[in-house]
């Protein structure tokens, strides 16, 4: 078993839509979202994904009051050829939720 957890999802934050309320930061079970130090054109510190650890649960999306600010992609799983093992395919990720 891998000591390092594999991402099951991918989080995208539209920094032009995010108002920096922090609700997604508080709602994220694996705690992989934080507020950035940089400001967007409105002067808000926007949410940002840490880069690893997303489970693809979509709770951040549901907590976000700003339509279009957060998109969550779930990693598609497929059987590895002949091995019976699950493998993720981030490039072929399916969108779990969108505003």
PDB file of C-alpha atoms in Angstrom:
ATOM      1  CA  UNK A   1       0.000   0.000   0.000  1.00  0.00           C
ATOM      2  CA  UNK A   2       1.301   3.482  -0.849  1.00  0.00           C
ATOM      3  CA  UNK A   3       2.328   5.627   2.100  1.00  0.00           C
ATOM      4  CA  UNK A   4       1.363   8.673   0.030  1.00  0.00           C
ATOM      5  CA  UNK A   5      -2.320   9.257  -0.726  1.00  0.00           C
ATOM      6  CA  UNK A   6      -3.293   9.723  -4.350  1.00  0.00           C
ATOM      7  CA  UNK A   7      -5.580  12.527  -5.430  1.00  0.00           C
ATOM      8  CA  UNK A   8      -9.106  11.451  -6.242  1.00  0.00           C
ATOM      9  CA  UNK A   9     -10.049  14.882  -7.492  1.00  0.00           C
ATOM     10  CA  UNK A  10      -8.841  18.172  -8.822  1.00  0.00           C
ATOM     11  CA  UNK A  11      -9.970  21.582  -7.661  1.00  0.00           C
ATOM     12  CA  UNK A  12     -10.018  24.699  -9.831  1.00  0.00           C
ATOM     13  CA  UNK A  13     -10.655  28.165  -8.415  1.00  0.00           C
ATOM     14  CA  UNK A  14     -11.601  31.057 -10.706  1.00  0.00           C
ATOM     15  CA  UNK A  15      -9.728  33.888  -9.014  1.00  0.00           C
ATOM     16  CA  UNK A  16     -11.808  36.484 -10.841  1.00  0.00           C
ATOM     17  CA  UNK A  17     -15.020  35.081  -9.295  1.00  0.00           C
ATOM     18  CA  UNK A  18     -13.767  34.193  -5.795  1.00  0.00           C
ATOM     19  CA  UNK A  19     -14.509  36.821  -3.137  1.00  0.00           C
ATOM     20  CA  UNK A  20     -12.280  35.281  -0.455  1.00  0.00           C
ATOM     21  CA  UNK A  21     -15.034  34.509   2.044  1.00  0.00           C
ATOM     22  CA  UNK A  22     -13.197  31.387   3.279  1.00  0.00           C
ATOM     23  CA  UNK A  23     -16.274  29.147   3.449  1.00  0.00           C
ATOM     24  CA  UNK A  24     -14.608  26.570   1.198  1.00  0.00           C
ATOM     25  CA  UNK A  25     -11.507  26.597   3.428  1.00  0.00           C
ATOM     26  CA  UNK A  26     -13.614  25.793   6.490  1.00  0.00           C
ATOM     27  CA  UNK A  27     -15.748  23.203   4.679  1.00  0.00           C
ATOM     28  CA  UNK A  28     -12.907  21.176   3.091  1.00  0.00           C
ATOM     29  CA  UNK A  29     -12.590  17.817   4.943  1.00  0.00           C
ATOM     30  CA  UNK A  30      -8.957  17.116   3.907  1.00  0.00           C
ATOM     31  CA  UNK A  31      -8.025  20.794   4.503  1.00  0.00           C
ATOM     32  CA  UNK A  32      -6.341  21.308   1.110  1.00  0.00           C
ATOM     33  CA  UNK A  33      -7.743  24.793   0.410  1.00  0.00           C
ATOM     34  CA  UNK A  34      -6.331  28.009   1.808  1.00  0.00           C
ATOM     35  CA  UNK A  35      -6.521  31.727   1.106  1.00  0.00           C
ATOM     36  CA  UNK A  36      -3.698  33.049  -1.051  1.00  0.00           C
ATOM     37  CA  UNK A  37      -1.499  35.985  -0.197  1.00  0.00           C
ATOM     38  CA  UNK A  38      -2.101  37.510  -3.626  1.00  0.00           C
ATOM     39  CA  UNK A  39      -5.081  39.745  -4.362  1.00  0.00           C
ATOM     40  CA  UNK A  40      -7.371  39.484  -7.359  1.00  0.00           C
ATOM     41  CA  UNK A  41      -8.484  42.557  -9.331  1.00  0.00           C
ATOM     42  CA  UNK A  42     -11.228  43.242  -6.750  1.00  0.00           C
ATOM     43  CA  UNK A  43      -8.702  43.265  -3.910  1.00  0.00           C
ATOM     44  CA  UNK A  44      -9.735  39.894  -2.402  1.00  0.00           C
ATOM     45  CA  UNK A  45      -7.396  37.183  -1.129  1.00  0.00           C
ATOM     46  CA  UNK A  46      -8.796  34.277  -3.108  1.00  0.00           C
ATOM     47  CA  UNK A  47      -9.001  30.587  -2.315  1.00  0.00           C
ATOM     48  CA  UNK A  48      -6.327  28.326  -3.709  1.00  0.00           C
ATOM     49  CA  UNK A  49      -5.783  24.589  -3.897  1.00  0.00           C
ATOM     50  CA  UNK A  50      -2.694  23.235  -2.136  1.00  0.00           C
ATOM     51  CA  UNK A  51      -2.017  20.962  -5.111  1.00  0.00           C
ATOM     52  CA  UNK A  52      -2.448  17.549  -3.493  1.00  0.00           C
ATOM     53  CA  UNK A  53      -4.929  15.718  -1.313  1.00  0.00           C
ATOM     54  CA  UNK A  54      -8.264  16.531  -2.989  1.00  0.00           C
ATOM     55  CA  UNK A  55     -10.825  13.757  -2.516  1.00  0.00           C
ATOM     56  CA  UNK A  56     -13.246  15.140  -5.125  1.00  0.00           C
ATOM     57  CA  UNK A  57     -16.089  15.255  -2.578  1.00  0.00           C
ATOM     58  CA  UNK A  58     -17.439  18.622  -3.810  1.00  0.00           C
ATOM     59  CA  UNK A  59     -18.199  20.013  -0.351  1.00  0.00           C
ATOM     60  CA  UNK A  60     -16.196  23.166  -1.151  1.00  0.00           C
ATOM     61  CA  UNK A  61     -18.372  23.676  -4.231  1.00  0.00           C
ATOM     62  CA  UNK A  62     -21.548  23.318  -2.179  1.00  0.00           C
ATOM     63  CA  UNK A  63     -20.282  25.758   0.486  1.00  0.00           C
ATOM     64  CA  UNK A  64     -19.261  28.418  -2.048  1.00  0.00           C
ATOM     65  CA  UNK A  65     -21.842  31.228  -2.412  1.00  0.00           C
ATOM     66  CA  UNK A  66     -20.240  32.539  -5.620  1.00  0.00           C
ATOM     67  CA  UNK A  67     -21.481  30.845  -8.825  1.00  0.00           C
ATOM     68  CA  UNK A  68     -18.612  29.710 -10.991  1.00  0.00           C
ATOM     69  CA  UNK A  69     -15.833  30.303  -8.473  1.00  0.00           C
ATOM     70  CA  UNK A  70     -15.066  26.637  -7.746  1.00  0.00           C
ATOM     71  CA  UNK A  71     -15.051  23.640 -10.061  1.00  0.00           C
ATOM     72  CA  UNK A  72     -14.369  20.156  -8.726  1.00  0.00           C
ATOM     73  CA  UNK A  73     -13.244  17.401 -11.074  1.00  0.00           C
ATOM     74  CA  UNK A  74     -13.313  13.788  -9.963  1.00  0.00           C
ATOM     75  CA  UNK A  75     -10.593  11.448 -11.132  1.00  0.00           C
ATOM     76  CA  UNK A  76     -11.986   8.748 -13.389  1.00  0.00           C
ATOM     77  CA  UNK A  77     -11.011   5.243 -12.361  1.00  0.00           C
ATOM     78  CA  UNK A  78     -10.506   2.344 -14.710  1.00  0.00           C
ATOM     79  CA  UNK A  79      -9.302  -1.224 -14.402  1.00  0.00           C
ATOM     80  CA  UNK A  80      -5.612  -1.614 -15.144  1.00  0.00           C
ATOM     81  CA  UNK A  81      -5.099  -4.011 -18.041  1.00  0.00           C
ATOM     82  CA  UNK A  82      -5.067  -7.552 -16.682  1.00  0.00           C
ATOM     83  CA  UNK A  83      -3.989  -6.558 -13.171  1.00  0.00           C
ATOM     84  CA  UNK A  84      -7.400  -5.884 -11.647  1.00  0.00           C
ATOM     85  CA  UNK A  85      -6.053  -2.721 -10.019  1.00  0.00           C
ATOM     86  CA  UNK A  86      -7.724   0.657 -10.068  1.00  0.00           C
ATOM     87  CA  UNK A  87      -5.881   3.474 -11.779  1.00  0.00           C
ATOM     88  CA  UNK A  88      -6.829   7.124 -11.932  1.00  0.00           C
ATOM     89  CA  UNK A  89      -6.994   9.224 -15.058  1.00  0.00           C
ATOM     90  CA  UNK A  90      -6.950  12.932 -14.137  1.00  0.00           C
ATOM     91  CA  UNK A  91      -6.718  13.965 -17.777  1.00  0.00           C
ATOM     92  CA  UNK A  92     -10.039  12.239 -18.394  1.00  0.00           C
ATOM     93  CA  UNK A  93     -11.579  13.574 -15.190  1.00  0.00           C
ATOM     94  CA  UNK A  94     -15.314  13.997 -15.108  1.00  0.00           C
ATOM     95  CA  UNK A  95     -16.843  17.152 -13.743  1.00  0.00           C
ATOM     96  CA  UNK A  96     -18.682  16.456 -10.512  1.00  0.00           C
ATOM     97  CA  UNK A  97     -20.406  19.789 -10.093  1.00  0.00           C
ATOM     98  CA  UNK A  98     -20.612  23.193 -11.694  1.00  0.00           C
ATOM     99  CA  UNK A  99     -22.563  26.357 -11.049  1.00  0.00           C
TER     100      UNK A  99
END
